[in-house]
C-alpha cells in the first residue's frame, strides 16, 4: 500500500516556464513533508520542506504548497532552469520521524531548452 | 567538510555470497538509515538506528543485517537470503528533526 504517491513518472517543461510536481498521500498521521532532488548515481539532496501547520513554504525559486484536506502537496519551480533536470522525490513522516521517511516513486523532471 | 561516505560506488558479487556495504559519517548525527532504490521505485527503508548498539527493521529488512558499534559507522550486509539484491543502496543520517542527509550510494550487482 503506497502511502506517498507521485503519479507522474516524468514531466517535460520548457526552460523559463513553471514546473509543477505533484504528490498525494494517504496517511493522515503524516505531519511533515519534504522534497528531495536526485541526479543519476548520486544520493538525494534535500530541497524544501513543509510542516502540516503551514500551507505554503517558499525558498527562492522553489515553493511547496500543502492542501491537508485533499492530502496533496505540490512543488513549484519558477523559473525552471536546465540544472533542475533531475528526479524529484516527495517524502513524508509522522511524529519525530525517527523511523525514517516514506518516499514516493519520484518524478523525472526534464527541462527543455 | 562533513558528509556521508559510502564505499565502494560499484560492487559486483556472485549469487550466494554475502557482501557488506560501508557507510561512514562525520556529521555527528545520532540516527542512520539504509534505503534501497530500484528502477522506477521510490526509496524503501531497510534498517535504521537511532543510537549506538541499537537498530530497528524497516519495511524490507528480510535478507539484510546491520550493526551500529560506533556512532560514525552503520554497515549493511546483504546476505544470500536476499532474493533480489541487485539495487542502488543509499545510506543516510540525521540529527533531531533535521532532514535526512544522504550519501552518494553504492550500486550492487549480483550475478
mmCIF file of C-alpha atoms in Angstrom:
data_model
loop_
_atom_site.group_PDB
_atom_site.id
_atom_site.type_symbol
_atom_site.label_atom_id
_atom_site.label_comp_id
_atom_site.label_asym_id
_atom_site.label_seq_id
_atom_site.Cartn_x
_atom_site.Cartn_y
_atom_site.Cartn_z
ATOM 1 C CA UNK A 1 0.000 0.000 0.000
ATOM 2 C CA UNK A 2 1.708 3.129 -1.212
ATOM 3 C CA UNK A 3 1.294 5.914 1.319
ATOM 4 C CA UNK A 4 3.031 8.589 -0.759
ATOM 5 C CA UNK A 5 2.133 8.732 -4.439
ATOM 6 C CA UNK A 6 3.696 10.628 -7.286
ATOM 7 C CA UNK A 7 1.503 9.745 -10.217
ATOM 8 C CA UNK A 8 3.594 11.378 -12.936
ATOM 9 C CA UNK A 9 6.747 9.358 -13.663
ATOM 10 C CA UNK A 10 8.052 12.164 -15.857
ATOM 11 C CA UNK A 11 7.400 15.785 -16.705
ATOM 12 C CA UNK A 12 8.836 17.890 -19.500
ATOM 13 C CA UNK A 13 8.899 21.697 -19.138
ATOM 14 C CA UNK A 14 10.391 24.440 -21.243
ATOM 15 C CA UNK A 15 13.240 26.431 -19.752
ATOM 16 C CA UNK A 16 11.966 29.599 -18.082
ATOM 17 C CA UNK A 17 8.468 28.245 -17.524
ATOM 18 C CA UNK A 18 6.943 26.955 -14.286
ATOM 19 C CA UNK A 19 7.407 23.306 -13.271
ATOM 20 C CA UNK A 20 4.717 21.837 -11.030
ATOM 21 C CA UNK A 21 5.348 18.468 -9.423
ATOM 22 C CA UNK A 22 2.503 16.801 -7.556
ATOM 23 C CA UNK A 23 2.332 14.413 -4.638
ATOM 24 C CA UNK A 24 -0.573 12.748 -2.848
ATOM 25 C CA UNK A 25 -0.540 10.927 0.456
ATOM 26 C CA UNK A 26 -2.945 8.628 2.242
ATOM 27 C CA UNK A 27 -1.632 8.561 5.814
ATOM 28 C CA UNK A 28 -3.371 11.325 7.773
ATOM 29 C CA UNK A 29 -0.739 10.961 10.526
ATOM 30 C CA UNK A 30 1.961 12.483 8.311
ATOM 31 C CA UNK A 31 2.794 15.915 9.644
ATOM 32 C CA UNK A 32 5.998 16.824 7.865
ATOM 33 C CA UNK A 33 6.689 16.739 4.146
ATOM 34 C CA UNK A 34 9.890 17.105 2.190
ATOM 35 C CA UNK A 35 11.068 17.261 -1.381
ATOM 36 C CA UNK A 36 14.383 15.767 -2.419
ATOM 37 C CA UNK A 37 16.193 16.184 -5.720
ATOM 38 C CA UNK A 38 18.302 13.385 -7.159
ATOM 39 C CA UNK A 39 20.778 13.253 -10.010
ATOM 40 C CA UNK A 40 21.758 9.872 -11.552
ATOM 41 C CA UNK A 41 24.220 7.807 -9.497
ATOM 42 C CA UNK A 42 24.093 10.307 -6.624
ATOM 43 C CA UNK A 43 22.250 10.443 -3.334
ATOM 44 C CA UNK A 44 19.149 12.611 -2.961
ATOM 45 C CA UNK A 45 19.679 16.130 -1.684
ATOM 46 C CA UNK A 46 17.172 17.955 0.453
ATOM 47 C CA UNK A 47 15.344 20.727 -1.363
ATOM 48 C CA UNK A 48 12.492 22.131 0.709
ATOM 49 C CA UNK A 49 10.071 21.035 3.419
ATOM 50 C CA UNK A 50 6.760 21.998 4.937
ATOM 51 C CA UNK A 51 5.110 21.297 8.241
ATOM 52 C CA UNK A 52 1.440 20.396 8.427
ATOM 53 C CA UNK A 53 0.735 23.592 10.340
ATOM 54 C CA UNK A 54 1.563 25.596 7.217
ATOM 55 C CA UNK A 55 0.098 25.621 3.733
ATOM 56 C CA UNK A 56 2.997 27.226 1.910
ATOM 57 C CA UNK A 57 6.754 27.438 2.181
ATOM 58 C CA UNK A 58 8.989 29.350 -0.182
ATOM 59 C CA UNK A 59 12.731 29.225 -0.780
ATOM 60 C CA UNK A 60 14.000 31.173 -3.756
ATOM 61 C CA UNK A 61 12.670 29.604 -6.947
ATOM 62 C CA UNK A 62 11.067 26.743 -5.041
ATOM 63 C CA UNK A 63 7.658 26.836 -3.349
ATOM 64 C CA UNK A 64 5.845 23.937 -1.742
ATOM 65 C CA UNK A 65 2.087 24.062 -1.230
ATOM 66 C CA UNK A 66 0.217 21.770 1.147
ATOM 67 C CA UNK A 67 -3.524 21.059 0.984
ATOM 68 C CA UNK A 68 -4.247 18.944 4.043
ATOM 69 C CA UNK A 69 -7.914 18.381 3.302
ATOM 70 C CA UNK A 70 -7.020 16.944 -0.101
ATOM 71 C CA UNK A 71 -3.889 15.209 1.231
ATOM 72 C CA UNK A 72 -1.985 16.807 -1.603
ATOM 73 C CA UNK A 73 1.197 18.772 -1.931
ATOM 74 C CA UNK A 74 2.944 20.316 -4.880
ATOM 75 C CA UNK A 75 6.367 21.716 -5.661
ATOM 76 C CA UNK A 76 6.568 24.764 -7.923
ATOM 77 C CA UNK A 77 9.827 25.748 -9.583
ATOM 78 C CA UNK A 78 9.870 29.183 -11.191
ATOM 79 C CA UNK A 79 11.602 29.846 -13.496
ATOM 80 C CA UNK A 80 12.752 26.365 -14.499
ATOM 81 C CA UNK A 81 16.438 26.059 -15.350
ATOM 82 C CA UNK A 82 18.423 23.308 -17.135
ATOM 83 C CA UNK A 83 20.086 22.315 -13.844
ATOM 84 C CA UNK A 84 16.656 21.489 -12.460
ATOM 85 C CA UNK A 85 16.532 18.384 -14.647
ATOM 86 C CA UNK A 86 16.560 15.564 -12.094
ATOM 87 C CA UNK A 87 14.299 13.104 -10.310
ATOM 88 C CA UNK A 88 12.238 14.713 -7.548
ATOM 89 C CA UNK A 89 11.054 12.634 -4.614
ATOM 90 C CA UNK A 90 8.249 13.597 -2.309
ATOM 91 C CA UNK A 91 8.657 12.228 1.228
ATOM 92 C CA UNK A 92 6.716 12.350 4.465
ATOM 93 C CA UNK A 93 6.864 11.300 8.078
ATOM 94 C CA UNK A 94 4.826 11.481 11.251
ATOM 95 C CA UNK A 95 5.850 12.329 14.779
ATOM 96 C CA UNK A 96 9.577 12.684 15.327
ATOM 97 C CA UNK A 97 10.432 10.939 12.113
ATOM 98 C CA UNK A 98 12.899 8.703 13.911
ATOM 99 C CA UNK A 99 11.918 5.690 11.839
ATOM 100 C CA UNK A 100 12.754 7.350 8.578
ATOM 101 C CA UNK A 101 10.864 8.829 5.701
ATOM 102 C CA UNK A 102 8.234 7.326 3.415
ATOM 103 C CA UNK A 103 9.090 8.205 -0.178
ATOM 104 C CA UNK A 104 7.100 8.447 -3.373
ATOM 105 C CA UNK A 105 8.397 6.802 -6.545
ATOM 106 C CA UNK A 106 9.713 10.059 -7.920
ATOM 107 C CA UNK A 107 9.035 12.293 -10.923
ATOM 108 C CA UNK A 108 11.702 12.767 -13.571
ATOM 109 C CA UNK A 109 11.700 16.449 -14.495
ATOM 110 C CA UNK A 110 13.195 17.300 -17.877
ATOM 111 C CA UNK A 111 13.829 20.956 -18.680
ATOM 112 C CA UNK A 112 13.790 21.560 -22.417
ATOM 113 C CA UNK A 113 15.959 24.379 -23.828
ATOM 114 C CA UNK B 1 33.943 19.009 5.120
ATOM 115 C CA UNK B 2 31.291 16.890 6.820
ATOM 116 C CA UNK B 3 29.363 14.263 4.992
ATOM 117 C CA UNK B 4 28.457 10.631 4.451
ATOM 118 C CA UNK B 5 30.830 8.323 2.647
ATOM 119 C CA UNK B 6 29.590 5.154 1.035
ATOM 120 C CA UNK B 7 32.084 2.764 -0.431
ATOM 121 C CA UNK B 8 32.575 1.332 -2.896
ATOM 122 C CA UNK B 9 30.495 3.167 -5.503
ATOM 123 C CA UNK B 10 30.072 -0.024 -7.570
ATOM 124 C CA UNK B 11 30.145 -3.554 -6.217
ATOM 125 C CA UNK B 12 29.851 -6.863 -8.017
ATOM 126 C CA UNK B 13 29.230 -10.208 -6.348
ATOM 127 C CA UNK B 14 28.323 -13.733 -7.274
ATOM 128 C CA UNK B 15 24.982 -15.124 -6.187
ATOM 129 C CA UNK B 16 25.193 -16.880 -2.831
ATOM 130 C CA UNK B 17 27.871 -14.607 -1.393
ATOM 131 C CA UNK B 18 27.303 -12.225 1.466
ATOM 132 C CA UNK B 19 28.503 -8.664 0.863
ATOM 133 C CA UNK B 20 28.937 -5.717 3.225
ATOM 134 C CA UNK B 21 28.352 -2.122 2.188
ATOM 135 C CA UNK B 22 30.161 0.566 4.101
ATOM 136 C CA UNK B 23 28.650 3.803 5.411
ATOM 137 C CA UNK B 24 30.623 6.329 7.438
ATOM 138 C CA UNK B 25 29.521 9.793 8.562
ATOM 139 C CA UNK B 26 31.419 12.606 10.245
ATOM 140 C CA UNK B 27 28.381 14.807 10.830
ATOM 141 C CA UNK B 28 27.990 13.685 14.453
ATOM 142 C CA UNK B 29 24.451 12.589 13.605
ATOM 143 C CA UNK B 30 22.715 10.237 16.002
ATOM 144 C CA UNK B 31 20.438 8.420 13.564
ATOM 145 C CA UNK B 32 21.470 6.456 10.500
ATOM 146 C CA UNK B 33 19.411 4.729 7.835
ATOM 147 C CA UNK B 34 19.713 2.339 4.919
ATOM 148 C CA UNK B 35 17.432 2.673 1.907
ATOM 149 C CA UNK B 36 17.199 0.703 -1.286
ATOM 150 C CA UNK B 37 16.219 2.175 -4.652
ATOM 151 C CA UNK B 38 15.059 0.084 -7.620
ATOM 152 C CA UNK B 39 14.348 1.470 -11.116
ATOM 153 C CA UNK B 40 11.065 3.388 -11.179
ATOM 154 C CA UNK B 41 10.654 2.925 -7.458
ATOM 155 C CA UNK B 42 10.904 5.196 -4.500
ATOM 156 C CA UNK B 43 13.360 4.671 -1.710
ATOM 157 C CA UNK B 44 12.424 1.852 0.645
ATOM 158 C CA UNK B 45 13.706 1.671 4.203
ATOM 159 C CA UNK B 46 15.773 -1.406 5.086
ATOM 160 C CA UNK B 47 17.098 -0.688 8.582
ATOM 161 C CA UNK B 48 17.592 2.310 10.817
ATOM 162 C CA UNK B 49 19.471 3.080 14.005
ATOM 163 C CA UNK B 50 18.774 5.919 16.394
ATOM 164 C CA UNK B 51 21.707 5.320 18.742
ATOM 165 C CA UNK B 52 24.806 3.186 19.014
ATOM 166 C CA UNK B 53 24.193 -0.517 19.654
ATOM 167 C CA UNK B 54 20.535 -0.225 18.713
ATOM 168 C CA UNK B 55 18.810 -0.691 15.367
ATOM 169 C CA UNK B 56 15.338 -1.429 14.036
ATOM 170 C CA UNK B 57 13.955 -3.185 10.976
ATOM 171 C CA UNK B 58 12.465 -1.057 8.257
ATOM 172 C CA UNK B 59 9.925 -2.063 5.640
ATOM 173 C CA UNK B 60 12.129 -4.517 3.733
ATOM 174 C CA UNK B 61 14.646 -5.921 6.247
ATOM 175 C CA UNK B 62 14.477 -9.567 5.153
ATOM 176 C CA UNK B 63 17.812 -10.794 3.822
ATOM 177 C CA UNK B 64 19.761 -7.893 5.315
ATOM 178 C CA UNK B 65 21.650 -7.316 8.562
ATOM 179 C CA UNK B 66 23.298 -4.275 10.148
ATOM 180 C CA UNK B 67 25.443 -3.290 13.098
ATOM 181 C CA UNK B 68 25.985 0.018 14.894
ATOM 182 C CA UNK B 69 29.066 -0.374 17.037
ATOM 183 C CA UNK B 70 30.208 3.198 16.504
ATOM 184 C CA UNK B 71 28.234 6.410 16.052
ATOM 185 C CA UNK B 72 30.045 7.121 12.783
ATOM 186 C CA UNK B 73 29.518 3.752 11.113
ATOM 187 C CA UNK B 74 26.466 1.758 10.005
ATOM 188 C CA UNK B 75 27.499 -1.113 7.702
ATOM 189 C CA UNK B 76 24.861 -3.094 5.819
ATOM 190 C CA UNK B 77 25.331 -6.776 4.985
ATOM 191 C CA UNK B 78 23.368 -8.165 2.064
ATOM 192 C CA UNK B 79 23.060 -11.873 2.741
ATOM 193 C CA UNK B 80 22.475 -14.742 0.368
ATOM 194 C CA UNK B 81 18.909 -14.881 1.724
ATOM 195 C CA UNK B 82 18.032 -11.621 -0.051
ATOM 196 C CA UNK B 83 16.131 -12.733 -3.173
ATOM 197 C CA UNK B 84 16.756 -9.679 -5.344
ATOM 198 C CA UNK B 85 19.914 -7.996 -4.059
ATOM 199 C CA UNK B 86 20.801 -6.053 -7.211
ATOM 200 C CA UNK B 87 19.877 -2.440 -6.454
ATOM 201 C CA UNK B 88 21.156 1.028 -5.593
ATOM 202 C CA UNK B 89 21.740 1.299 -1.839
ATOM 203 C CA UNK B 90 21.630 4.630 -0.046
ATOM 204 C CA UNK B 91 22.803 5.420 3.460
ATOM 205 C CA UNK B 92 21.506 8.484 5.293
ATOM 206 C CA UNK B 93 21.856 10.164 8.646
ATOM 207 C CA UNK B 94 20.026 12.784 10.656
ATOM 208 C CA UNK B 95 20.032 14.557 13.969
ATOM 209 C CA UNK B 96 16.915 15.747 15.765
ATOM 210 C CA UNK B 97 14.302 16.944 13.293
ATOM 211 C CA UNK B 98 16.804 17.812 10.582
ATOM 212 C CA UNK B 99 16.171 16.418 7.079
ATOM 213 C CA UNK B 100 17.939 13.213 6.177
ATOM 214 C CA UNK B 101 21.359 13.720 4.674
ATOM 215 C CA UNK B 102 22.259 11.077 2.095
ATOM 216 C CA UNK B 103 25.473 9.561 0.849
ATOM 217 C CA UNK B 104 26.101 9.034 -2.877
ATOM 218 C CA UNK B 105 25.083 5.411 -2.824
ATOM 219 C CA UNK B 106 26.520 2.027 -3.729
ATOM 220 C CA UNK B 107 25.283 0.189 -6.794
ATOM 221 C CA UNK B 108 25.348 -3.537 -6.070
ATOM 222 C CA UNK B 109 25.121 -6.029 -8.901
ATOM 223 C CA UNK B 110 24.741 -9.710 -8.103
ATOM 224 C CA UNK B 111 25.075 -12.237 -10.902
#
